[in-house]
Short mmCIF file of C-alpha atoms (C1' of nucleotides) in Angstrom, two decimals:
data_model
loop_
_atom_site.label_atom_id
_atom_site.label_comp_id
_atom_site.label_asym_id
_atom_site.label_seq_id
_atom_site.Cartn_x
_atom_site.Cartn_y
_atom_site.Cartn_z
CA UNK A 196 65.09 -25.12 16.27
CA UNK A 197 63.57 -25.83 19.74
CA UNK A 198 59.76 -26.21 19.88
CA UNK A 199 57.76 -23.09 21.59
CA UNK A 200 60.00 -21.06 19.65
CA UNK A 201 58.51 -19.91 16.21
CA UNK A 202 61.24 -19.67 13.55
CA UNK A 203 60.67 -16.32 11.58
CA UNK A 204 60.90 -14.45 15.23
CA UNK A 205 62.34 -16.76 17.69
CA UNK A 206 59.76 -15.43 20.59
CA UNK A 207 58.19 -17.93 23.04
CA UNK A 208 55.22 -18.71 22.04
CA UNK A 209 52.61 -20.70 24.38
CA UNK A 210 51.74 -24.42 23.86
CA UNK A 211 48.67 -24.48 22.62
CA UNK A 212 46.99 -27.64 23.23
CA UNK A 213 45.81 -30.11 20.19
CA UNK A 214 42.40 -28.13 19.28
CA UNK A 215 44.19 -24.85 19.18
CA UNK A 216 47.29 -25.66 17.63
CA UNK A 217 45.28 -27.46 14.68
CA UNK A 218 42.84 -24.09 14.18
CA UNK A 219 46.39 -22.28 13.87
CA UNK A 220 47.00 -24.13 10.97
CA UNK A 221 43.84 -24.68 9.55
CA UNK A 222 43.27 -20.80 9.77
CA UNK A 223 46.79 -20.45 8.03
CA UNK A 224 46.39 -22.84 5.43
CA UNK A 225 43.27 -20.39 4.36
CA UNK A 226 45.30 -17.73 3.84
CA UNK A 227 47.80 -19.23 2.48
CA UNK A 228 46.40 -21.38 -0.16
CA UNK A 229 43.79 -18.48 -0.82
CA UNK A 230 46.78 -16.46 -2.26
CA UNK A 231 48.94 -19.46 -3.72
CA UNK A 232 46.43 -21.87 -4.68
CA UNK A 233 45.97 -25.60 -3.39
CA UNK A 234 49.03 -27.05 -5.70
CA UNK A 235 51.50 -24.76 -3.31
CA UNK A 236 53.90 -26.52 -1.21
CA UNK A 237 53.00 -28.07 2.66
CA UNK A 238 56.26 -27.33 2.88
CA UNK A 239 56.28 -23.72 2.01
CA UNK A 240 53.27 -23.47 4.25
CA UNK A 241 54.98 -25.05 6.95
CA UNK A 242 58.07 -22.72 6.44
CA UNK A 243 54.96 -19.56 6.90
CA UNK A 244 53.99 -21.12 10.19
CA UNK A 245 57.00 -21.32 11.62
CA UNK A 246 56.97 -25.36 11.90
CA UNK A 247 58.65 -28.06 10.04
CA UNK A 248 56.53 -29.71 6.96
CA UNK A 249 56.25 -32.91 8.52
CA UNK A 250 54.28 -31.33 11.81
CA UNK A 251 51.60 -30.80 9.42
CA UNK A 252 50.70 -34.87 8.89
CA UNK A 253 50.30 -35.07 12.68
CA UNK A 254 47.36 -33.01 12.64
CA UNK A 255 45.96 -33.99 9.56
CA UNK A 256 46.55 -37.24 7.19
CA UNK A 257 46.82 -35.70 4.17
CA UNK A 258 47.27 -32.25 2.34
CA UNK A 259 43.82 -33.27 0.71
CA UNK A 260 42.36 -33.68 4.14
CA UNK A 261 43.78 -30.13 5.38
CA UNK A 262 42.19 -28.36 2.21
CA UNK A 263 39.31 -30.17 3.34
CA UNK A 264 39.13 -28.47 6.58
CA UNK A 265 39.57 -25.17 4.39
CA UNK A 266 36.26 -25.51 2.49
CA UNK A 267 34.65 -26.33 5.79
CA UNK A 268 35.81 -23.26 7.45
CA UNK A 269 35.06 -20.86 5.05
CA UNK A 270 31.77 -22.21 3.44
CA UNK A 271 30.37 -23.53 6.50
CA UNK A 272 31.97 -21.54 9.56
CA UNK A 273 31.54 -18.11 7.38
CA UNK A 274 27.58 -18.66 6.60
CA UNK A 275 25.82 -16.69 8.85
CA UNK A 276 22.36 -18.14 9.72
CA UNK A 277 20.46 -14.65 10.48
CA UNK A 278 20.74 -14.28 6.59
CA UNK A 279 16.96 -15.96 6.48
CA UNK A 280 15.78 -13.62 9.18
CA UNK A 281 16.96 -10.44 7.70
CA UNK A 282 14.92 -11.27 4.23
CA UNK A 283 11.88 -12.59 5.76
CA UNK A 284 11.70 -9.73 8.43
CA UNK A 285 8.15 -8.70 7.12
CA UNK A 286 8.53 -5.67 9.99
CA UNK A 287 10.97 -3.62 7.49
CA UNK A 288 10.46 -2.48 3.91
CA UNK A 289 11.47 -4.73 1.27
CA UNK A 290 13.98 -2.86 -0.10
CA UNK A 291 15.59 -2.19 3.26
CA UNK A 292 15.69 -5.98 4.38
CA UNK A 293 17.38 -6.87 0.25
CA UNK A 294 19.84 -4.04 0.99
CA UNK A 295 20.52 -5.03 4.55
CA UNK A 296 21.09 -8.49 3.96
CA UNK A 297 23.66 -7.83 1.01
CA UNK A 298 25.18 -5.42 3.18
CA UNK A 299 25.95 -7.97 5.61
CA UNK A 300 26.67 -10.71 2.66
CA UNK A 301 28.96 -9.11 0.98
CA UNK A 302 30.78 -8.72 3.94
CA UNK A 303 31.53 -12.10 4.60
CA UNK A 304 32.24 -12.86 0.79
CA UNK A 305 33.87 -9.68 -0.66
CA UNK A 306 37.31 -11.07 1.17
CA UNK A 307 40.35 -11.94 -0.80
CA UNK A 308 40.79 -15.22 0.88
CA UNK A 309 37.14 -16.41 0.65
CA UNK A 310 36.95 -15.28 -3.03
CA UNK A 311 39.80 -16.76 -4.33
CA UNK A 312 39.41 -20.13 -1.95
CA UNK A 313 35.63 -20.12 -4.15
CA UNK A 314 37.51 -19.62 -7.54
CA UNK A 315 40.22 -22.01 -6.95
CA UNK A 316 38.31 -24.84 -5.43
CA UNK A 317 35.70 -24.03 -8.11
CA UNK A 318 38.31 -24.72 -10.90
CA UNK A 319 39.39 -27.91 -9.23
CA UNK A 320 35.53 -29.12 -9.54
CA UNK A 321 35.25 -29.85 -6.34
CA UNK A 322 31.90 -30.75 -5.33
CA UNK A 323 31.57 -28.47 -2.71
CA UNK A 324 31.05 -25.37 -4.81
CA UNK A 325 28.13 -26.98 -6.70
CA UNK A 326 26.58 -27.59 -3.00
CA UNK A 327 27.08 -23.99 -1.50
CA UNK A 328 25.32 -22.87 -5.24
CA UNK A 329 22.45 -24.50 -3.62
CA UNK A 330 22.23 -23.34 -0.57
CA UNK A 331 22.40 -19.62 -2.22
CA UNK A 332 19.31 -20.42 -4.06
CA UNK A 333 17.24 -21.95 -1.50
CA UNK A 334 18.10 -19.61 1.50
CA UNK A 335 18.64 -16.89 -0.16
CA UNK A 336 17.45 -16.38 -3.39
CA UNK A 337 14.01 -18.51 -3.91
CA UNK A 338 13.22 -16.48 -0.67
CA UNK A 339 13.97 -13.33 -2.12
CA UNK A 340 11.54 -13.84 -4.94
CA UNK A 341 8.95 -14.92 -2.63
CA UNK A 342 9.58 -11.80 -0.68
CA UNK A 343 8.96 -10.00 -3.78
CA UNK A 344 6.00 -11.86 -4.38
CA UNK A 345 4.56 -10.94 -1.57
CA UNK A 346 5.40 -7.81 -1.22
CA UNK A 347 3.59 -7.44 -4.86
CA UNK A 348 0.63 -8.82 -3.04
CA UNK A 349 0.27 -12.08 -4.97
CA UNK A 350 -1.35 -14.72 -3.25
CA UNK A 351 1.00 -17.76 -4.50
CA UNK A 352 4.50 -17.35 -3.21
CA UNK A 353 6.05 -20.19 -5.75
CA UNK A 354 9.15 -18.71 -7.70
CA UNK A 355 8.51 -18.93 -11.14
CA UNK A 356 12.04 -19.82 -12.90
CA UNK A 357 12.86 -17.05 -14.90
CA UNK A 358 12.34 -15.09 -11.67
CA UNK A 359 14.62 -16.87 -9.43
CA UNK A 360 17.21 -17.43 -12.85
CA UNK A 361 16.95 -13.20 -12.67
CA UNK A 362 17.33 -13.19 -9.00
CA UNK A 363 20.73 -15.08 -10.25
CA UNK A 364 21.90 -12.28 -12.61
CA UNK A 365 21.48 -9.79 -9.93
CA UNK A 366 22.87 -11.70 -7.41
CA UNK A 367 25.94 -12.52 -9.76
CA UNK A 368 26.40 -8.93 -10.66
CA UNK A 369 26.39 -7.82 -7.15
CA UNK A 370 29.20 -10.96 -7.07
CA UNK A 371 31.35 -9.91 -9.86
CA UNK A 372 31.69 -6.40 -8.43
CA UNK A 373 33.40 -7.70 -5.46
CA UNK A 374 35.29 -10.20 -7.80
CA UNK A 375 36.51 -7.45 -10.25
CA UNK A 376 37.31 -4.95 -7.17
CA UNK A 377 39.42 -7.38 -5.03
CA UNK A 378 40.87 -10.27 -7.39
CA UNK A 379 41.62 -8.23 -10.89
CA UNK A 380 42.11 -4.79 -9.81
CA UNK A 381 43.34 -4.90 -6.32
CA UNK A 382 41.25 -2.12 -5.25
CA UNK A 383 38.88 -0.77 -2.47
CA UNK A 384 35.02 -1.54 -2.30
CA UNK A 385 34.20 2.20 -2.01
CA UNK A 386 30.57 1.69 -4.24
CA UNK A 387 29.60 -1.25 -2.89
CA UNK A 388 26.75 0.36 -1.77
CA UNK A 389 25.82 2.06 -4.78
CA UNK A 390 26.15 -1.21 -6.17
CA UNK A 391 24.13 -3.10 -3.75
CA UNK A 392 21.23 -0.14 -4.08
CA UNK A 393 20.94 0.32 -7.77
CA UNK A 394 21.14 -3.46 -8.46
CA UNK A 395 18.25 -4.34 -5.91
CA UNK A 396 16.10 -1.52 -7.80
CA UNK A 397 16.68 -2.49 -10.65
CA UNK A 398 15.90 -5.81 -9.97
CA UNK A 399 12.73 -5.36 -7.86
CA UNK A 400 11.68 -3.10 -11.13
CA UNK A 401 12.15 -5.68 -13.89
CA UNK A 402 10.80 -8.59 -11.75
CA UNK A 403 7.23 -7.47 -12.04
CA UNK A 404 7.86 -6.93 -15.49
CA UNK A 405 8.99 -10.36 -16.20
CA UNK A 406 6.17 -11.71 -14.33
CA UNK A 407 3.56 -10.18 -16.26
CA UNK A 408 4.37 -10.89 -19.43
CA UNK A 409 5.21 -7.27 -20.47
CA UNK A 410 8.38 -8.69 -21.25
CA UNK A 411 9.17 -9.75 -24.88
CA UNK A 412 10.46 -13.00 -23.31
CA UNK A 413 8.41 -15.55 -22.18
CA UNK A 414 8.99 -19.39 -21.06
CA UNK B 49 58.49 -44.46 -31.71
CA UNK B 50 59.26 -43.08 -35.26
CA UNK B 51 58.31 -39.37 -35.74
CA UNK B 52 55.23 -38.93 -38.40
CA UNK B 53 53.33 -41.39 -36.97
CA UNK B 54 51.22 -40.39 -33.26
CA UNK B 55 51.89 -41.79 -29.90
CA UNK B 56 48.03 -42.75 -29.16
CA UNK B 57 46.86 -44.25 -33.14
CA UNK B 58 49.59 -45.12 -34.75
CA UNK B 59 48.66 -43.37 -37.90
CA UNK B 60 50.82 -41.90 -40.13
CA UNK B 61 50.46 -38.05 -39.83
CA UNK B 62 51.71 -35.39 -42.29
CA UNK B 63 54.60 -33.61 -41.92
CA UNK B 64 53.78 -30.38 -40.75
CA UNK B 65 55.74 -26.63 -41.34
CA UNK B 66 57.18 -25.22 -37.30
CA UNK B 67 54.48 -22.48 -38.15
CA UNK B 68 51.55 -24.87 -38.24
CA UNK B 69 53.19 -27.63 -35.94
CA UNK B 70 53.50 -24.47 -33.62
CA UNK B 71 49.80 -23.81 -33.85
CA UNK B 72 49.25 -27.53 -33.08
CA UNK B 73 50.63 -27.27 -29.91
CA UNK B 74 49.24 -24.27 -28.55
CA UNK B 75 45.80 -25.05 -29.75
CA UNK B 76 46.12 -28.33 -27.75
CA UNK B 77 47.62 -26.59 -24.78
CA UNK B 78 44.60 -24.13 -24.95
CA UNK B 79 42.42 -27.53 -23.93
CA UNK B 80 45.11 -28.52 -21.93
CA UNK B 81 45.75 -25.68 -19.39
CA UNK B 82 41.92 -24.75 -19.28
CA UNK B 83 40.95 -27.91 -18.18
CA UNK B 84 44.07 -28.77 -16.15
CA UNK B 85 45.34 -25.48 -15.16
CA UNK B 86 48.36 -24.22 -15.48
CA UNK B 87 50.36 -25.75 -13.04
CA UNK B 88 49.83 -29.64 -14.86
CA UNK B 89 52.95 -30.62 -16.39
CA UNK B 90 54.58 -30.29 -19.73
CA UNK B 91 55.20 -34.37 -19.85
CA UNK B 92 51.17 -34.75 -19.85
CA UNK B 93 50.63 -31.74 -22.38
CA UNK B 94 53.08 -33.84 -24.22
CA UNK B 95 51.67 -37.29 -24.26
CA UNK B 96 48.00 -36.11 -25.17
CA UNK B 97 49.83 -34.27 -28.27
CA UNK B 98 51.28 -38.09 -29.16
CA UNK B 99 54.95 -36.37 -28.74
CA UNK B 100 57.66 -36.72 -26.12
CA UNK B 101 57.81 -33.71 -23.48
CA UNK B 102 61.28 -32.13 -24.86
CA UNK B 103 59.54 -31.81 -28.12
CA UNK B 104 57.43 -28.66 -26.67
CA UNK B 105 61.09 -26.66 -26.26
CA UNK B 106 61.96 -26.70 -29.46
CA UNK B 107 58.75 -24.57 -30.41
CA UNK B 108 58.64 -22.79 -26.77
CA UNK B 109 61.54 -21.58 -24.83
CA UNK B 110 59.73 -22.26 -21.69
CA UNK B 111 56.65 -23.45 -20.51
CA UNK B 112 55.61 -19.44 -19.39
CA UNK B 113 56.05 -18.89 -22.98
CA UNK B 114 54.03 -21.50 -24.33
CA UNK B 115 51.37 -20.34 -21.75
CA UNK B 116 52.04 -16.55 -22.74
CA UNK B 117 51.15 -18.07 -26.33
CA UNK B 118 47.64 -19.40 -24.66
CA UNK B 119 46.70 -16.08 -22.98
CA UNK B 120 47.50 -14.55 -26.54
CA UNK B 121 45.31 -16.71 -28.28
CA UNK B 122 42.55 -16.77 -26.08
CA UNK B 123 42.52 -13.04 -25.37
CA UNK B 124 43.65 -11.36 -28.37
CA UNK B 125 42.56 -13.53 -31.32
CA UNK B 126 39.00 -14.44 -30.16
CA UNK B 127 38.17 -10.56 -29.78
CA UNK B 128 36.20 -9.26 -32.40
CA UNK B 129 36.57 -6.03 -34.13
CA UNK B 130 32.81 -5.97 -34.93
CA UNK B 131 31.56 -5.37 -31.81
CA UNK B 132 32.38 -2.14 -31.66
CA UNK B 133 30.66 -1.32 -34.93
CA UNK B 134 27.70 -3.18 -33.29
CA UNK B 135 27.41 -0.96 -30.45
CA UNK B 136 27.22 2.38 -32.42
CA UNK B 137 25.36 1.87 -35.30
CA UNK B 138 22.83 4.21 -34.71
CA UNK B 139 20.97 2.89 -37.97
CA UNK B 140 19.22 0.09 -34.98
CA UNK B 141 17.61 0.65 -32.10
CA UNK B 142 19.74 0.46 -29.22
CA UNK B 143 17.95 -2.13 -27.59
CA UNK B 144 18.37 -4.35 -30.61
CA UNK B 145 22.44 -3.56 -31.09
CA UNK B 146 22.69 -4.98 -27.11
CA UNK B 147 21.10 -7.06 -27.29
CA UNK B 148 22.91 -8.12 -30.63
CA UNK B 149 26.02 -7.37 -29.03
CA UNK B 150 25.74 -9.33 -26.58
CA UNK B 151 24.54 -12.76 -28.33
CA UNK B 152 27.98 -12.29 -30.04
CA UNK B 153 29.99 -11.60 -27.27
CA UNK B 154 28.96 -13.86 -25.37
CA UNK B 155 29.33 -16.30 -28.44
CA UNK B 156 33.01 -16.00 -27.45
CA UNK B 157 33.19 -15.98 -24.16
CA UNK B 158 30.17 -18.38 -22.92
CA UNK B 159 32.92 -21.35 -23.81
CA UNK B 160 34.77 -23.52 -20.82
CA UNK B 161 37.93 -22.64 -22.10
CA UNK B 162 37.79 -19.47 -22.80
CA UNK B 163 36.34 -19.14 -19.03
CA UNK B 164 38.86 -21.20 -17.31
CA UNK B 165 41.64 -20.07 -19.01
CA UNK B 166 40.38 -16.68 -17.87
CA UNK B 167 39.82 -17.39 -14.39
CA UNK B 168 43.28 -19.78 -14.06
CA UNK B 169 45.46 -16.43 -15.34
CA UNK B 170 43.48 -14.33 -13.16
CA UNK B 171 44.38 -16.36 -9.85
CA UNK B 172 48.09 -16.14 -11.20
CA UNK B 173 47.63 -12.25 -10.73
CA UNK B 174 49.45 -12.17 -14.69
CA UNK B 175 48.54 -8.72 -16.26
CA UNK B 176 46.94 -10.03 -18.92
CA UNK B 177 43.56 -10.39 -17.30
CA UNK B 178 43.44 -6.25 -16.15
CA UNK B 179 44.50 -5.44 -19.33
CA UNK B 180 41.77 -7.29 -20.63
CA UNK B 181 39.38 -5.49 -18.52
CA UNK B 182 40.29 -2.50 -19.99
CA UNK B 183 39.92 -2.95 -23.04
CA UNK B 184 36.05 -4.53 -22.25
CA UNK B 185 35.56 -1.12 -20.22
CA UNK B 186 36.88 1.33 -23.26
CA UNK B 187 35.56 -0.89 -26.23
CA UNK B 188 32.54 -1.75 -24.62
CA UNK B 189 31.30 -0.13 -21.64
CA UNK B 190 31.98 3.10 -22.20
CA UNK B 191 30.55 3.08 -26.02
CA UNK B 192 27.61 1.24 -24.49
CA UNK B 193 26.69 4.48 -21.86
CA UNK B 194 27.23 6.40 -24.40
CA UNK B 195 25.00 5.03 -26.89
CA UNK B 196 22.17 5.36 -23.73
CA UNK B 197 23.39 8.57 -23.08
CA UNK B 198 23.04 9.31 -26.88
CA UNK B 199 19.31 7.67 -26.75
CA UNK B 200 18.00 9.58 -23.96
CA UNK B 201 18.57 12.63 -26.06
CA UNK B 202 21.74 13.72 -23.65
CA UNK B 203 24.21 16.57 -25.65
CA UNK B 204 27.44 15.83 -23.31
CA UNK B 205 27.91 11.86 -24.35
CA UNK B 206 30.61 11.62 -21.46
CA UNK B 207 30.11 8.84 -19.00
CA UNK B 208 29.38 9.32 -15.44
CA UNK B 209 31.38 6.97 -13.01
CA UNK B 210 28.25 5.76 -11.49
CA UNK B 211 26.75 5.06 -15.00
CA UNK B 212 30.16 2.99 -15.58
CA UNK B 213 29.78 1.29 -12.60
CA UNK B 214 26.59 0.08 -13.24
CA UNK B 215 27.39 -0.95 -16.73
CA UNK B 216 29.84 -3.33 -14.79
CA UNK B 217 27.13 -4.73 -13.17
CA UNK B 218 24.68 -5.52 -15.92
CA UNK B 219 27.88 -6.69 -17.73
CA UNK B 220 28.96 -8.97 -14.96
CA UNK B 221 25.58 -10.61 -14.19
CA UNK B 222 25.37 -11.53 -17.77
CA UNK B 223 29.02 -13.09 -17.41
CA UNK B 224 27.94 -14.59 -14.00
CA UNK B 225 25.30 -16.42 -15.66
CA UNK B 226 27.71 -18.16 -18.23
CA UNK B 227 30.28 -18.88 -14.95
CA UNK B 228 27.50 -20.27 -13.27
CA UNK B 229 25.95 -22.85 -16.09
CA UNK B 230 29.81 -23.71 -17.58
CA UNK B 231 31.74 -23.84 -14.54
CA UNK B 232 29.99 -24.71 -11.76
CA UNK B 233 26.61 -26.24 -12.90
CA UNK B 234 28.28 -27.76 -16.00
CA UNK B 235 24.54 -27.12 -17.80
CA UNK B 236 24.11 -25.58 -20.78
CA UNK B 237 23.64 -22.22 -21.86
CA UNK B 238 19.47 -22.59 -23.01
CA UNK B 239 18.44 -19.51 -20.76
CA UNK B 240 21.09 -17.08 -22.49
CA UNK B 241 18.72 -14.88 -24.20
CA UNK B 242 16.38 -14.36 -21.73
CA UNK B 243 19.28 -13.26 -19.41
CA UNK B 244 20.72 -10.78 -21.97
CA UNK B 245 17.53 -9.18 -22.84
CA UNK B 246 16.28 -8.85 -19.40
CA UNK B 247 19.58 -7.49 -18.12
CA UNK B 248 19.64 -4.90 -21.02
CA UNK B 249 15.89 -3.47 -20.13
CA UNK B 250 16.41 -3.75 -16.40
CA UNK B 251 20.17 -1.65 -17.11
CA UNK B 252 18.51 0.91 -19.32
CA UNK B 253 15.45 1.36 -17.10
CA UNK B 254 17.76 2.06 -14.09
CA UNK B 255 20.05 3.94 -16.28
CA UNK B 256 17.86 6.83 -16.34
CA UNK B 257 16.85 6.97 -12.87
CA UNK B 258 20.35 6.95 -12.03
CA UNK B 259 21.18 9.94 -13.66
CA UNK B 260 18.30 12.17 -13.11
CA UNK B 261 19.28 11.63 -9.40
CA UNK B 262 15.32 10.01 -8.16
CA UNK B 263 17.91 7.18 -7.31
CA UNK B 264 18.89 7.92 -3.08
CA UNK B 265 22.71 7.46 -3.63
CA UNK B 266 24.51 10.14 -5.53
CA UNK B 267 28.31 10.50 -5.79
"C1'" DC C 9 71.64 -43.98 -53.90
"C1'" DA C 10 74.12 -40.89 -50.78
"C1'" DC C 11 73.78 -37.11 -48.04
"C1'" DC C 12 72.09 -33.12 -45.50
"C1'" DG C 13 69.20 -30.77 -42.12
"C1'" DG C 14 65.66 -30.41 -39.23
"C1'" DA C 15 62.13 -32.93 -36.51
"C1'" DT C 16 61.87 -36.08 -32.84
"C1'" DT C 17 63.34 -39.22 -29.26
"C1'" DT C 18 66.39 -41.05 -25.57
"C1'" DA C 19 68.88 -40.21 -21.58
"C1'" DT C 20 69.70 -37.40 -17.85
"C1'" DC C 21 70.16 -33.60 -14.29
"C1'" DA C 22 68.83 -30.88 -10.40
"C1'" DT C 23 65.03 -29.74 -7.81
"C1'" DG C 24 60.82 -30.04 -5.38
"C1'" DC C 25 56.97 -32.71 -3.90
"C1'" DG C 26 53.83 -35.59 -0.40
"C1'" DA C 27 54.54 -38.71 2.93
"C1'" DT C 28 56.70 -41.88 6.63
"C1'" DA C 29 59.84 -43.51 10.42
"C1'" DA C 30 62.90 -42.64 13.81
"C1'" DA C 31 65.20 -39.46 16.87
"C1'" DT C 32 64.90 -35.53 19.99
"C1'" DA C 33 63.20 -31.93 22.88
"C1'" DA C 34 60.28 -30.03 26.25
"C1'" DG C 35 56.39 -29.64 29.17
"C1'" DA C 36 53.54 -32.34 32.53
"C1'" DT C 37 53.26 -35.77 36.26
"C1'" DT C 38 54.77 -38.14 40.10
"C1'" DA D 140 64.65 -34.81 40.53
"C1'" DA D 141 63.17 -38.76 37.76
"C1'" DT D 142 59.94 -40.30 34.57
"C1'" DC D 143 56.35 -40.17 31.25
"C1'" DT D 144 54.12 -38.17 27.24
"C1'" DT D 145 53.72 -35.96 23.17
"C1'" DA D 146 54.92 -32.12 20.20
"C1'" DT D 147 58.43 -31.34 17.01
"C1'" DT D 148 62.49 -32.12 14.20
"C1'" DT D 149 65.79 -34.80 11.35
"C1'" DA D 150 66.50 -37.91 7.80
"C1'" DT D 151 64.82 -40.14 4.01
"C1'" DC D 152 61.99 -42.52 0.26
"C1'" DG D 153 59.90 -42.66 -4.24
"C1'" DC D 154 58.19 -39.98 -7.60
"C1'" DA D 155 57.20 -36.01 -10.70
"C1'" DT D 156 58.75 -31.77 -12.58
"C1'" DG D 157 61.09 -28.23 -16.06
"C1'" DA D 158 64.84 -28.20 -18.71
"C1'" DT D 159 69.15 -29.59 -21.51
"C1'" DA D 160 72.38 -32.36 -24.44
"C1'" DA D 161 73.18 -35.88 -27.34
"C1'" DA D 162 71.60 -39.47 -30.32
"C1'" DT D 163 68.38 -40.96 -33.98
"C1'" DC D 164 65.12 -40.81 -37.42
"C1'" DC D 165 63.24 -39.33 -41.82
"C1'" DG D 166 61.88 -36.55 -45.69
"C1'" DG D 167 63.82 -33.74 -49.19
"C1'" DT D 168 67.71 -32.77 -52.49
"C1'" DG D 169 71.61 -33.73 -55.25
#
DNA sequence: CACCGGATTTATCATGCGATAAATAAGATT
DNA sequence: AATCTTATTTATCGCATGATAAATCCGGTG
């Protein structure tokens, strides 16, 4: 088949030029491996993209170095850094700011593709899970506790661990909604704001109550 | 190599019946897959089991069945037909049979395998996992709202949708705790009470708030 | 001891994989 | 129009995979 001509439709399509061409398949690869996992063929992606398989080793060296480029994309490209903003906007209530920002979360993560890229690359043990972990707890949930602290009008802003390790359950149940929704049923996220309201109550209730000792668990 | 005698020690093993040289296999393949996944190959199942790979087919038709014999395992034998007697003995306070509950449920299911096994069949899309969900929605959700329901002095025991819903959530930030520590953290489990009793008051206190419609989102 | 039957291994097939080198096609440049 | 450049394809290598058939081993039985 002639270049410039795909192969599933046989239209013209314009050269792209080396940036563009390579964001093509780096954008296909995501969806692609998202829905057959990293041990699918280059060459069945190739076959998706219209290209031969061996196309794919002139833009990058390996397959390992194309999932590479995956991970960055969607962990790095996909964070949005007004997340920080949006919780430490002391101008709104709280609870509007905690609902807000998993409003606008959860819209970048509740995806097929960027769930099942996190579960798959997860399994794998790559190290790059373990490092966006961290960045959830420092930008977003050790400042959510603070928030809370403050908002609670204590003077010391330090999260305490079984208050950020809550902030963790909530977070994760908010998580598993969108998990449960989109990768085992297959369905729509009608109540994700129910979900995103009734879980930041109920956390912003039982962190005062872990906090001052009320609580039949203590550390 | 002569048969009786393993691959890796050399020692002289004894001769087993299919039915128990059956459960050999699939109890190693359980390790296997979950830490492998399911796409590693029969040859390496093989050579950790001290047997040569065409060994497997004359216990398992195919390799799907032998990982249909996994998903049985894991799934159906682990499940415990307790827990339902756990939930609903009304003898205990409720707070003490979920949190009860709970410690033993999670007894099963806080374990790598049982986890990645669990997440690999769940990226392959099989049935098995939404089944599975099911089954933790009628056997344990559903029983659990009830029991609340029951508590809070409530004639009609019949769940709401929105009280289901949030019974997902507490149940999935408990779960998201062991995903976190097992898969991704690799830590240990040392923080699993305090996460199942604070879930369980923060779930019942926003239970009831929920349903006598203080909460701002109704259905 | 001789023999039978099932457990296990050896040998092999067809297929698919990641990757590389060489040939070709097509747009850009002069 | 002739030439250069590079994107793309064709051909291929070495290796791993799931699966099958035939040979071999070995414990149990007479």
């Amino acid at each position: 088949m002639a270049s410039g001509v795909t192969a599933q439709t046989g239209q013209r399509r314009k050269r792209l030029n080396f940036d563009e061409r390579r964001q093509e398949f780096i954008a296909a690869a995501i969806e692609f491996f998202a829905e057959e996992g990293f041990e699918s063929s280059t060459r069945e992606l190739a076959r998706r993209l219209g290209v031969t398989q061996p196309l794919l080793y002139r833009y990058f060296p390996s397959k390992e170095d194309l999932i590479g480029e995956v991970y960055e994309t969607v962990y790095v490209n996909r964070w949005r850094d007004d997340w920080d903003a949006m919780i430490a906007d002391r101008s709104l209530p709280l609870r509007e700011r905690l609902i807000d920002f998993y409003d606008s979360y959860t819209d970048v993560v509740f995806r097929r593709d960027w769930m099942r890229i996190f579960l798959f690359s997860g399994l794998k043990g790559v190290d790059i899970n373990r490092r966006y972990l961290g960045r959830v707890r420092e930008r977003i949930l050790d400042p959510i506790v603070r928030e809370c602290r403050h908002a609670d009008g204590l003077d010391d802003l330090t999260p305490l661990p079984q208050e950020v390790e809550y902030a963790w359950v909530m977070h994760g149940g908010i998580y598993y909604y969108g998990v449960r929704k989109l990768i085992y049923e297959g369905g729509t996220l009608d109540r994700k704001r129910f979900v995103i309201e009734t879980s930041v109550d109920a956390f912003r209730a039982q962190l005062s109550t872990l906090r001052d000792g009320t609580s039949p668990i203590r550390w």
